[in-house]
Short mmCIF file of C-alpha atoms in Angstrom, two decimals:
data_model
loop_
_atom_site.label_atom_id
_atom_site.label_comp_id
_atom_site.label_asym_id
_atom_site.label_seq_id
_atom_site.Cartn_x
_atom_site.Cartn_y
_atom_site.Cartn_z
CA MET A 1395 23.77 24.89 -59.69
CA SER A 1396 24.48 21.12 -60.02
CA LYS A 1397 22.29 18.59 -58.18
CA LEU A 1398 22.58 18.98 -54.42
CA PRO A 1399 23.51 16.08 -52.40
CA LEU A 1400 20.78 14.83 -50.23
CA TYR A 1401 22.79 14.77 -46.85
CA SER A 1402 20.73 14.53 -43.48
CA SER A 1403 20.52 17.54 -41.27
CA ALA A 1404 22.29 15.61 -38.65
CA LEU A 1405 25.42 14.53 -40.73
CA VAL A 1406 25.59 18.40 -42.03
CA ALA A 1407 25.39 19.65 -38.66
CA ASP A 1408 28.32 17.96 -37.48
CA THR A 1409 30.65 19.56 -40.09
CA PRO A 1410 32.84 22.82 -40.05
CA HIS A 1411 30.64 26.06 -41.05
CA ALA A 1412 27.35 24.38 -40.44
CA LYS A 1413 24.72 26.67 -38.79
CA THR A 1414 21.86 24.92 -36.99
CA MET A 1415 18.48 26.47 -36.66
CA HIS A 1416 16.97 26.70 -33.33
CA PRO A 1417 14.61 23.74 -32.83
CA ARG A 1418 11.74 25.74 -32.02
CA ILE A 1419 11.41 25.57 -35.87
CA ARG A 1420 10.14 22.13 -36.09
CA PRO A 1421 8.34 20.23 -39.18
CA MET A 1422 4.75 20.76 -39.50
CA VAL A 1423 4.55 18.66 -42.56
CA SER A 1424 7.88 16.59 -43.77
CA THR A 1425 8.51 14.37 -46.60
CA GLY A 1426 12.22 13.36 -45.67
CA ILE A 1427 15.49 15.17 -46.69
CA ILE A 1428 15.00 18.50 -48.38
CA VAL A 1429 18.02 20.14 -50.01
CA GLY A 1430 18.04 23.57 -51.91
CA PRO A 1431 19.09 27.05 -52.01
CA ALA A 1432 17.46 29.54 -49.79
CA MET A 1433 15.36 32.25 -51.13
CA THR A 1434 14.89 34.69 -48.05
CA VAL A 1435 12.20 36.93 -47.16
CA ASN A 1436 12.19 39.32 -44.16
CA VAL A 1437 8.40 40.14 -43.48
CA ALA A 1438 7.11 43.39 -42.24
CA ILE A 1439 5.93 42.01 -38.53
CA GLY A 1440 2.33 40.56 -38.61
CA ASP A 1441 2.08 41.06 -42.41
CA ASN A 1442 2.72 38.45 -45.40
CA LEU A 1443 2.83 40.79 -48.60
CA SER A 1444 6.38 39.94 -48.94
CA ILE A 1445 5.81 36.18 -48.96
CA HIS A 1446 3.28 36.75 -51.77
CA GLU A 1447 5.46 38.56 -53.84
CA ALA A 1448 8.35 36.25 -53.49
CA ILE A 1449 6.52 33.03 -54.22
CA TYR A 1450 5.49 34.31 -57.68
CA ASP A 1451 9.05 35.54 -58.15
CA ALA A 1452 10.48 32.08 -57.58
CA ALA A 1453 13.08 29.85 -59.33
CA PRO A 1454 12.10 25.97 -59.04
CA GLY A 1455 13.91 24.00 -56.62
CA GLN A 1456 14.50 26.81 -54.00
CA ILE A 1457 13.61 26.77 -50.41
CA LEU A 1458 11.60 29.95 -48.90
CA VAL A 1459 13.27 30.68 -45.79
CA ILE A 1460 11.21 33.64 -43.90
CA ASN A 1461 11.89 35.74 -40.93
CA GLY A 1462 8.47 35.83 -38.94
CA HIS A 1463 10.14 37.54 -36.20
CA GLN A 1464 8.67 34.85 -33.96
CA PHE A 1465 5.37 36.75 -34.22
CA GLU A 1466 3.02 34.88 -32.08
CA ASP A 1467 -0.52 36.92 -32.94
CA CYS A 1468 -1.10 35.41 -36.31
CA ALA A 1469 -0.02 32.56 -39.03
CA TYR A 1470 1.90 34.18 -41.99
CA ILE A 1471 1.28 31.19 -44.44
CA GLY A 1472 -1.70 28.71 -44.77
CA SER A 1473 -2.97 26.50 -47.40
CA MET A 1474 -3.36 28.73 -50.31
CA LEU A 1475 0.30 30.22 -49.96
CA VAL A 1476 1.69 26.90 -49.27
CA LEU A 1477 -0.13 25.22 -52.53
CA SER A 1478 1.06 28.60 -54.53
CA ALA A 1479 4.61 27.82 -53.35
CA LYS A 1480 4.36 24.25 -54.45
CA ALA A 1481 2.82 25.13 -57.77
CA MET A 1482 5.82 27.73 -58.47
CA GLY A 1483 8.38 25.01 -57.69
CA PHE A 1484 9.56 25.51 -54.31
CA LEU A 1485 10.98 22.71 -52.31
CA ALA A 1486 9.99 23.80 -48.88
CA ILE A 1487 8.98 26.65 -46.60
CA ILE A 1488 10.80 27.41 -43.35
CA ILE A 1489 9.37 30.35 -41.30
CA ASP A 1490 10.31 31.65 -37.76
CA GLY A 1491 6.82 32.42 -37.38
CA TYR A 1492 3.27 30.28 -37.51
CA ALA A 1493 1.19 28.61 -39.94
CA ARG A 1494 -2.24 27.76 -40.14
CA ASP A 1495 -4.27 25.03 -42.18
CA LEU A 1496 -2.45 22.27 -40.54
CA GLN A 1497 -4.96 19.50 -41.65
CA GLU A 1498 -4.76 20.41 -45.15
CA LEU A 1499 -1.09 20.97 -45.32
CA GLN A 1500 -0.43 17.21 -43.84
CA GLU A 1501 -3.51 15.43 -45.65
CA GLU A 1502 -4.10 17.20 -48.98
CA ILE A 1503 -1.11 19.38 -50.19
CA GLY A 1504 1.87 17.40 -48.70
CA PHE A 1505 4.64 19.97 -48.99
CA PRO A 1506 7.26 20.58 -46.43
CA VAL A 1507 6.58 23.39 -44.13
CA TYR A 1508 8.47 23.96 -40.94
CA ALA A 1509 7.45 26.40 -38.37
CA LEU A 1510 7.26 27.63 -34.73
CA GLY A 1511 3.54 26.15 -34.60
CA THR A 1512 -0.06 26.97 -35.66
CA ASN A 1513 -2.32 29.87 -35.22
CA PRO A 1514 -5.55 30.18 -36.91
CA LYS A 1515 -5.66 33.65 -37.29
CA GLY A 1516 -4.45 35.40 -40.46
CA PRO A 1517 -1.99 38.26 -41.01
CA VAL A 1518 -2.62 41.55 -42.99
CA ARG A 1519 -1.37 41.94 -46.45
CA GLN A 1520 -0.23 45.71 -46.67
CA THR A 1521 3.39 46.31 -46.13
CA ARG A 1522 6.29 45.21 -48.18
CA GLY A 1523 9.14 43.53 -46.34
CA GLU A 1524 12.61 42.59 -48.07
CA ILE A 1525 13.09 39.75 -50.53
CA ASN A 1526 16.53 38.01 -51.14
CA VAL A 1527 18.49 39.98 -48.38
CA PRO A 1528 20.42 38.60 -45.56
CA ILE A 1529 18.08 37.53 -42.61
CA VAL A 1530 18.18 35.76 -39.40
CA CYS A 1531 15.82 32.77 -38.81
CA GLY A 1532 16.00 30.19 -36.01
CA ASP A 1533 18.71 32.36 -34.49
CA VAL A 1534 21.00 31.86 -37.43
CA THR A 1535 21.72 34.19 -40.28
CA VAL A 1536 20.82 32.88 -43.58
CA ASN A 1537 21.82 34.57 -46.92
CA PRO A 1538 20.24 34.23 -50.47
CA GLY A 1539 21.75 31.26 -52.19
CA ASP A 1540 22.65 29.63 -48.67
CA ILE A 1541 22.24 25.69 -48.86
CA VAL A 1542 19.55 24.48 -46.67
CA PHE A 1543 19.43 20.92 -45.45
CA ALA A 1544 16.01 20.25 -43.60
CA ASP A 1545 14.35 17.02 -42.40
CA GLU A 1546 12.64 15.46 -39.04
CA ASP A 1547 15.64 16.22 -37.24
CA GLY A 1548 15.71 20.00 -38.14
CA ILE A 1549 17.40 22.56 -40.33
CA VAL A 1550 20.97 23.30 -40.93
CA VAL A 1551 22.34 25.85 -43.16
CA ILE A 1552 25.89 26.19 -45.02
CA ASP A 1553 27.22 28.77 -47.47
CA ALA A 1554 27.45 27.33 -50.80
CA ALA A 1555 31.10 28.06 -50.95
CA TYR A 1556 31.59 25.04 -48.72
CA LEU A 1557 29.69 22.53 -50.53
CA ASP A 1558 32.72 20.69 -51.85
CA GLU A 1559 34.39 20.92 -48.45
CA LEU A 1560 31.23 19.57 -46.86
CA SER A 1561 31.27 16.59 -49.15
CA SER A 1562 34.68 15.39 -48.05
CA HIS A 1563 33.73 15.89 -44.64
CA ILE A 1564 30.91 13.85 -44.89
CA VAL A 1565 32.48 11.06 -46.54
CA LYS A 1566 34.83 10.46 -43.82
CA LYS A 1567 32.03 10.55 -41.26
CA GLU A 1568 29.84 8.20 -43.33
CA THR A 1569 32.89 5.89 -43.81
CA TYR A 1570 33.63 5.86 -40.01
CA GLU A 1571 29.99 5.22 -39.28
CA ILE A 1572 29.85 2.28 -41.56
CA GLU A 1573 32.86 0.83 -40.19
CA ARG A 1574 31.66 1.38 -36.65
CA ARG A 1575 28.12 -0.12 -37.27
CA GLU A 1576 29.70 -3.38 -38.85
CA LEU A 1577 31.97 -3.73 -35.40
CA LEU A 1578 28.95 -3.00 -33.26
CA ASN A 1579 26.82 -5.67 -34.96
CA LYS A 1580 29.49 -8.27 -34.73
CA ILE A 1581 29.54 -7.54 -30.96
CA ILE A 1582 25.69 -7.68 -30.85
CA LYS A 1583 25.98 -11.15 -32.52
CA GLN A 1584 28.69 -12.29 -30.20
CA GLU A 1585 31.16 -12.76 -32.99
CA LEU A 1586 33.61 -10.24 -31.15
CA PRO A 1587 34.30 -9.42 -27.39
CA LYS A 1588 33.08 -6.10 -26.44
CA ASN A 1589 36.44 -4.73 -25.64
CA SER A 1590 36.95 -4.70 -29.46
CA ILE A 1591 35.32 -1.02 -29.27
CA TYR A 1592 36.93 0.44 -26.60
CA PRO A 1593 38.80 3.63 -27.43
CA ALA A 1594 42.59 4.03 -26.09
CA TRP A 1595 41.57 6.70 -23.74
CA PHE A 1596 39.32 4.43 -22.15
CA LYS A 1597 41.72 1.37 -22.10
CA LYS A 1598 44.12 3.67 -20.49
CA LYS A 1599 41.63 5.14 -17.75
CA ASN A 1600 40.54 1.52 -16.81
CA ASN A 1601 44.08 -0.19 -17.13
CA ILE A 1602 42.86 -2.51 -19.86
CA LEU A 1603 45.45 -3.93 -22.26
#
């Protein structure tokens, strides 16, 4: 796959075909915009054996997306697993479950992790789940190879088949926003009157010529 565009989650979320994960999954550690294809894991509840297996079978540049079933009784990942993922070439870990070792993750490892929160209790490692199958994470379906866009605002997923279409939508949106910002800054500087930005429907509603 060619180099992926570093679009923000907010830009992608406003385009057709985008699937936005529930905001309960939030950044524990964020390093800015992360974009990559998903490697998916469906764990056995309370068990992280399949996460270990997935990490050591990674292709560099992937994002590990895990259905942790919102299980609250333990953390599925901690500093050692996260450091292993970083060493194996993953870009980030996203889990609909809990993490631990937050201070190490933030201050020493500096690897992007998105999770529901923290829990100091560890999981068991006995039962295999599923790797590279369709999963549900953050209330959206994620397929292996789907493109994930993650940053401080949240996480958005699209099918890789829509990448070219996505780019055309975002170019239009970025062009509009650039022009709009220029206009707004001119109004702020009092170079143009405020009514310069009134849309047609607003003018009609308020009888503004």
